[in-house]
Amino acid sequence: MSTLLDLKSSVLRQVQACPSFRRRTEEEAGSSGAEAPAPSQEAWKPGDGVEFFAQMRLVLKKGEGRQRLPRREVLLRSGSPAPAEPVDPNRGLRPLSPEEVETLYEEALYTVLHRAGTMGPDRVDDEDALLAYLSQVFSTSPEEHAEAVERVRKAKAPAYALKVSVMRAKNLLAKDPNGFSDPYCMLGILPASGASKEPPEKEQRFGFRKGSRRGGSTRDPLPAKCIQVTEVKSSTLNPVWKEHFLFEIEDVSTDQLHLDIWDHDDDVSLVEACRKLNEVMGLKGMGRYFKQIVKSARANGASGPTEDHSDDFLGCLNIPIREVPVAGEDRWFKLEPRSSASRVQGECHLVLKLITTQRDTSMSRRGSSGFRSYQLLLGSLLQFEHRAEEPDASSWCGELSGPAATILSLHGAQSNLSPLQLAVLHWQVSSRHHQTRSLDYGYLLGLLEDMQAHWEEAASLRQEQEEGLADSFSAFSEFGLQLLRQLRDYFPATNSTAVYRLELLLKCLVKLQLFQPSFEICPFETELNMDVTAALKRGNREWYDRLLNAKCPREQPAPQRLPGLIELADAVYEDLQAGYGIYASLFHSILKVDFFTLTFHQLECLVAEEAWVLLKELSPKMTLEMASGLFELYLTLADIQRFWSSVPGRDGRSLALAGIHVPFLPAMKLWLQALRDQTRWRLQSAIDVDTLEPVDASSKHSGSAAAAGLCFSLIQELWVRLAWPDPTQAQGLGMQLGQDMCEATLFYTELLRKKVDAQPGAAGEAVSEPLCAVLNDVELVRKAAGQALRGLAWPEGAGGPEGELPRPLLSCTQALDEDLQREARTVTAHLTSKMVGDIRKYVQHVSLSPDSIQNDEAVAPLMKYLDEKLALLNASLVKENLDRVLEALWELLLQAILQALGANRDVSADFYGRFHFALEALVNFFHAEGQGLPLESLRDGSYKRLEEELRLHKCSTRECIEQFYLDKLKHRPMEKNRFGRLSVRCYYEAAEQRLAVEVLHAADLLPLDANGLSDPFVIVELCPPHLFPLVRSQRTQVKARTLHPVYDELFHFSVPAEACRRHAACVLFTVMDHDWLSTNDFAGEAALSLGGVCGVARPQAGGGARAGQPITLHLRQPKAQVRSALRMLEGRANKEAQDFVKRLRELEKCMEGDA
């Protein structure tokens, strides 16, 4: 056995199914689709069908991306720079005249030469660098520049002033008994002349209090006009003032700002001081309270406001003017003591800004405001900085160079421009400049956000400044709406850079809307979303009209407009995809504008109108060329409708394309006829060039099957894409398409059969490669056609269960599958017929092998032969066909072994044992550990018969006879009542050691006489004879002329119970028709097993009384059953077997005579 297992095919264990049909067709479609030309509109003429299906594939390929809603990441395919936006120099700031340029140049030089304060780390503190930069900006020669600088230096220096905003203080010392203070500030400018020329002997600081001699100060007090005082904030340690002061500065380099914070103490009487006793908080407060009482008593309650030391010192600040930053300072300052003996704490929040109040420049003398001069200067610097040679100027974010930023910072500070005014100026200038040279929208949005952050100061804007801002808003809004009208040109959906610019533009427009309620002069006539909606609608129409005029001008004849309308519809669909995937989310999230619904309904109405007009002109003179174009057009229009139905949350408005399928129906029918003819031509051309060889190493079918499969795949895809909306019409179209596919499939198999018949056969070749290829072709086409036909299921609402095939189409599909299965079996039989002779030769080798050799050696040649042939078949056939061939070979082997057994009689037991061994070895070989045929199919049919014969050949004669009767007991008639019924009762009388058999009656017997009746009697005998050798058969009386005889006769057989319990023991009832002049006729027989008779299997109840229920037996003829045991007996020469066979032959003669 081990030798046999070594010979068993390893190929069968590695059977693999061929690549799926769908994958193969898609790969072939993809490989050929890349080089296929674009669809043309030429009429289809009889040919090979290749061009037709190539164009059909391209048409269907357009719909691959239309099966689902578009995704943003799929649409955004490019990150290249955005398209250049339209610019107009006339939309920018007014160009300056030469005189204005000269005065502005002077203003800029004056700003640099008279700068004051400290520069920040990001500013340029080099005067020469700033002057050189201005020379470049204003394009002056060195001589002109030097002359202008000298002239400005000779001009009068500006008058400086310090703006001081005392905002708040925190964590001050508590000086009052209630634990708080009543703080106020005194502040002023300490001039350089007031400073001591000699260093003091002891550290001391200036104080504003008159008559103060603390620390031995000899400094004269400041005049009252130089001192400013804030309000007193009662009972707080964290006062909030927010008071603003302006101080003139004599010398920027030496003057100082001095600030004192005092606790204001009113003079009160002793009675009033006592009344405030409840305000005392803590022991420290109590101590201060008593000091206050003593102080009040000493003054006799009459202390005046000039009493020295009436207010308590809380801290001071000394800030040199030269240390104030150019851009101003807004921060907390830590309070300082007047001397080392002073105790202070806390901080004070100041806002400081150094400005000029008088400027000796031409612009100032002419009354031009700092606001206007800053605007002109910013415009000039911005134009200079935004150079034309930049590779992507639209991405410039307005980042000014160090010198430019420094000059603007100096001028803004000197001109006393507020943060809001600066923000307004930068927006006005930049937004205007953007319309002449594109800037980054993120920069513009940042300017608007900066302006919004300071909008609380909007009341400080003058009317002309507010009007200028409103004008800039209106101009930018108009410019933005113009861009939205040309959305597809300047912000294409496939360009991520452009889409991001669009997002920022929309945010800018929304930001403008936020300023609307604050303007007395409103720059917006309507709501922004209404303006945007109007701009989008107008832009949609302009875009559509431009496409319409370019692709299908209406002055052309209708047939010439059809190709252009197809391109137009495709462009509309792609535009709707971009609108849904890209634009819709932006417009909805930012502006609350439903871009997609607006655009879809507008474009859908326009393309529907054009389609209706064209169909009306084409219908009277429809041709095949027109039908082909209309087919492609309809698919796109249907895709547009399906697109809308797949959008969640869509509105309920009806579409203009609803019902468009009705005028397309004649064109669809005409095109389907062309499809039928072109399919046949394509199959014919594929067969003509087919060599019946695999198309490549990975495939097992030939080229014609691949072409046929691709045709059916395209037809199935066509039906899915078509999705005809009218259920009744769709059913008719599907039926016609299905019948055409069935006919085309049968047409292909017929052509294939003729092709293989014309092939010259290879002499002596057991496995034919062309036949294998043909078999694989049939299987591939069967699957492809079946899959395509199943795709023609009931559409929704067509009157049948959705997803199921209509009954006529189902019958057609089933009939086609049966035909193809039959064709596959025919090819399989033809393929295996070449192996019949070899199989019989090797089976004969097994039968002729001497008993002296081992069984595995006798079977080895057969197994080796099968292994070699099946290895070739496995390499040439797909899994389904390999199984078919294995089944056919298995049946051939079983029949060959049966023939070998029938040809050899009276052989040794080793002969049958050898074949039994071969049979089991073949089962394992064909099963191949689960990779081959299933065991259930291997051990069915002829296998059971062969196994039974092998088993019986090992049995003795009596065992064969017993098996014969067991077969009778197992047999059940296929048609009840054909030979009639017999009612009997049988039981065993244990006391008498006898078997009682009662024949009761019969019914519906066969009429065997000429009068249409019979003369029946029943023969009762116990079988097998060798179990009951002394028992003779008995018979009932003859009942004349009846088919329903009643006997009621009882027979006794004296037999031991042990004999009745034998496995094959039975009572055989034979019904005969009595003939007076000839041999009795056989009417039927029935057998009853004695093992289940009452009294045999269990003791009889009630002693010798009759027991058991009547039993109805169906009569039959023995020739209707398989008689393997009888064949075994016929081949044996012993007397017992021959006598038994002779008796049965006599009975058969009787039956033949009756027939």
PDB file of C-alpha atoms in Angstrom, residues 128-237:
ATOM      1  CA  ASP A 128      21.609 105.582   6.933  1.00  0.00           C
ATOM      2  CA  ALA A 129      19.952 102.242   6.055  1.00  0.00           C
ATOM      3  CA  LEU A 130      16.499 103.767   6.367  1.00  0.00           C
ATOM      4  CA  LEU A 131      17.439 106.767   4.218  1.00  0.00           C
ATOM      5  CA  ALA A 132      19.015 104.535   1.580  1.00  0.00           C
ATOM      6  CA  TYR A 133      15.837 102.432   1.488  1.00  0.00           C
ATOM      7  CA  LEU A 134      13.712 105.533   0.908  1.00  0.00           C
ATOM      8  CA  SER A 135      16.004 106.533  -1.929  1.00  0.00           C
ATOM      9  CA  GLN A 136      15.286 103.185  -3.602  1.00  0.00           C
ATOM     10  CA  VAL A 137      11.542 103.425  -3.022  1.00  0.00           C
ATOM     11  CA  PHE A 138      11.259 106.901  -4.548  1.00  0.00           C
ATOM     12  CA  SER A 139      13.882 106.230  -7.242  1.00  0.00           C
ATOM     13  CA  THR A 140      16.039 109.258  -6.529  1.00  0.00           C
ATOM     14  CA  SER A 141      19.621 109.750  -7.581  1.00  0.00           C
ATOM     15  CA  PRO A 142      22.330 110.091  -4.929  1.00  0.00           C
ATOM     16  CA  GLU A 143      22.604 113.811  -5.569  1.00  0.00           C
ATOM     17  CA  GLU A 144      18.857 114.347  -5.334  1.00  0.00           C
ATOM     18  CA  HIS A 145      18.716 112.201  -2.249  1.00  0.00           C
ATOM     19  CA  ALA A 146      21.546 114.090  -0.508  1.00  0.00           C
ATOM     20  CA  GLU A 147      19.966 117.422  -1.363  1.00  0.00           C
ATOM     21  CA  ALA A 148      16.564 116.341  -0.024  1.00  0.00           C
ATOM     22  CA  VAL A 149      18.092 115.017   3.196  1.00  0.00           C
ATOM     23  CA  GLU A 150      20.013 118.238   3.742  1.00  0.00           C
ATOM     24  CA  ARG A 151      16.858 120.263   3.141  1.00  0.00           C
ATOM     25  CA  VAL A 152      14.873 118.214   5.638  1.00  0.00           C
ATOM     26  CA  ARG A 153      17.634 118.466   8.258  1.00  0.00           C
ATOM     27  CA  LYS A 154      17.417 122.252   8.075  1.00  0.00           C
ATOM     28  CA  ALA A 155      13.685 122.159   8.704  1.00  0.00           C
ATOM     29  CA  LYS A 156      12.359 122.944  12.151  1.00  0.00           C
ATOM     30  CA  ALA A 157      12.265 119.942  14.481  1.00  0.00           C
ATOM     31  CA  PRO A 158       8.819 118.679  15.393  1.00  0.00           C
ATOM     32  CA  ALA A 159       7.125 119.387  18.696  1.00  0.00           C
ATOM     33  CA  TYR A 160       6.860 116.196  20.742  1.00  0.00           C
ATOM     34  CA  ALA A 161       4.208 115.189  23.186  1.00  0.00           C
ATOM     35  CA  LEU A 162       3.714 112.173  25.389  1.00  0.00           C
ATOM     36  CA  LYS A 163       0.322 110.501  25.532  1.00  0.00           C
ATOM     37  CA  VAL A 164      -0.126 108.818  28.886  1.00  0.00           C
ATOM     38  CA  SER A 165      -3.072 106.561  29.714  1.00  0.00           C
ATOM     39  CA  VAL A 166      -3.292 105.656  33.405  1.00  0.00           C
ATOM     40  CA  MET A 167      -5.253 102.456  33.236  1.00  0.00           C
ATOM     41  CA  ARG A 168      -5.180 100.783  36.644  1.00  0.00           C
ATOM     42  CA  ALA A 169      -3.070  99.706  39.625  1.00  0.00           C
ATOM     43  CA  LYS A 170      -3.008  96.578  41.729  1.00  0.00           C
ATOM     44  CA  ASN A 171      -1.821  95.262  45.107  1.00  0.00           C
ATOM     45  CA  LEU A 172      -1.355  98.721  46.669  1.00  0.00           C
ATOM     46  CA  LEU A 173      -0.616  99.202  50.364  1.00  0.00           C
ATOM     47  CA  ALA A 174      -3.567  99.667  52.690  1.00  0.00           C
ATOM     48  CA  LYS A 175      -3.278 103.071  54.433  1.00  0.00           C
ATOM     49  CA  ASP A 176      -6.793 103.492  55.830  1.00  0.00           C
ATOM     50  CA  PRO A 177      -8.202 101.902  59.013  1.00  0.00           C
ATOM     51  CA  ASN A 178     -10.693  99.878  56.965  1.00  0.00           C
ATOM     52  CA  GLY A 179      -7.848  97.940  55.344  1.00  0.00           C
ATOM     53  CA  PHE A 180      -8.083  99.832  52.048  1.00  0.00           C
ATOM     54  CA  SER A 181      -6.806 103.047  50.558  1.00  0.00           C
ATOM     55  CA  ASP A 182      -8.278 105.875  48.528  1.00  0.00           C
ATOM     56  CA  PRO A 183      -5.624 106.064  45.795  1.00  0.00           C
ATOM     57  CA  TYR A 184      -5.124 108.751  43.155  1.00  0.00           C
ATOM     58  CA  CYS A 185      -2.259 109.567  40.789  1.00  0.00           C
ATOM     59  CA  MET A 186      -0.295 112.770  40.297  1.00  0.00           C
ATOM     60  CA  LEU A 187       1.860 112.806  37.178  1.00  0.00           C
ATOM     61  CA  GLY A 188       3.883 115.228  35.110  1.00  0.00           C
ATOM     62  CA  ILE A 189       7.001 115.767  33.061  1.00  0.00           C
ATOM     63  CA  LEU A 190      10.200 116.340  34.964  1.00  0.00           C
ATOM     64  CA  PRO A 191      12.362 118.573  32.719  1.00  0.00           C
ATOM     65  CA  ALA A 192      16.108 118.280  32.537  1.00  0.00           C
ATOM     66  CA  SER A 193      16.519 121.711  34.232  1.00  0.00           C
ATOM     67  CA  GLY A 194      14.912 120.405  37.407  1.00  0.00           C
ATOM     68  CA  ALA A 195      17.479 117.728  37.977  1.00  0.00           C
ATOM     69  CA  SER A 196      20.181 118.287  40.576  1.00  0.00           C
ATOM     70  CA  LYS A 197      23.620 119.012  39.146  1.00  0.00           C
ATOM     71  CA  GLU A 198      25.416 117.351  42.016  1.00  0.00           C
ATOM     72  CA  PRO A 199      24.809 113.870  43.230  1.00  0.00           C
ATOM     73  CA  PRO A 200      22.759 113.767  46.447  1.00  0.00           C
ATOM     74  CA  GLU A 201      24.410 112.678  49.648  1.00  0.00           C
ATOM     75  CA  LYS A 202      21.479 110.339  50.335  1.00  0.00           C
ATOM     76  CA  GLU A 203      19.262 108.422  47.860  1.00  0.00           C
ATOM     77  CA  GLN A 204      16.092 110.322  47.260  1.00  0.00           C
ATOM     78  CA  ARG A 205      13.406 110.711  44.595  1.00  0.00           C
ATOM     79  CA  PHE A 206      11.356 113.614  43.405  1.00  0.00           C
ATOM     80  CA  GLY A 207       7.899 114.145  44.912  1.00  0.00           C
ATOM     81  CA  PHE A 208       4.994 116.396  43.883  1.00  0.00           C
ATOM     82  CA  ARG A 209       3.889 117.374  47.453  1.00  0.00           C
ATOM     83  CA  LYS A 210       4.500 121.042  48.266  1.00  0.00           C
ATOM     84  CA  GLY A 211       6.683 121.850  51.265  1.00  0.00           C
ATOM     85  CA  SER A 212       7.991 118.386  51.497  1.00  0.00           C
ATOM     86  CA  ARG A 213      11.370 118.149  53.148  1.00  0.00           C
ATOM     87  CA  ARG A 214      11.596 114.430  53.375  1.00  0.00           C
ATOM     88  CA  GLY A 215      15.041 113.222  52.604  1.00  0.00           C
ATOM     89  CA  GLY A 216      16.380 116.772  52.651  1.00  0.00           C
ATOM     90  CA  SER A 217      15.348 117.458  49.033  1.00  0.00           C
ATOM     91  CA  THR A 218      16.251 120.948  47.756  1.00  0.00           C
ATOM     92  CA  ARG A 219      14.461 120.472  44.369  1.00  0.00           C
ATOM     93  CA  ASP A 220      11.904 123.112  43.549  1.00  0.00           C
ATOM     94  CA  PRO A 221       8.368 121.937  43.029  1.00  0.00           C
ATOM     95  CA  LEU A 222       6.876 121.726  39.533  1.00  0.00           C
ATOM     96  CA  PRO A 223       4.465 124.425  38.497  1.00  0.00           C
ATOM     97  CA  ALA A 224       0.831 123.456  38.797  1.00  0.00           C
ATOM     98  CA  LYS A 225       0.244 123.562  35.008  1.00  0.00           C
ATOM     99  CA  CYS A 226       2.698 120.677  34.512  1.00  0.00           C
ATOM    100  CA  ILE A 227       0.929 118.407  36.982  1.00  0.00           C
ATOM    101  CA  GLN A 228      -2.122 116.265  36.184  1.00  0.00           C
ATOM    102  CA  VAL A 229      -4.207 114.413  38.765  1.00  0.00           C
ATOM    103  CA  THR A 230      -6.534 111.450  38.367  1.00  0.00           C
ATOM    104  CA  GLU A 231      -9.740 110.864  40.227  1.00  0.00           C
ATOM    105  CA  VAL A 232      -9.681 109.403  43.718  1.00  0.00           C
ATOM    106  CA  LYS A 233     -10.840 105.791  43.829  1.00  0.00           C
ATOM    107  CA  SER A 234     -12.291 105.162  47.257  1.00  0.00           C
ATOM    108  CA  SER A 235     -11.688 102.083  49.387  1.00  0.00           C
ATOM    109  CA  THR A 236      -9.704  99.921  46.996  1.00  0.00           C
ATOM    110  CA  LEU A 237      -6.271  98.462  46.613  1.00  0.00           C
TER     111      LEU A 237
END
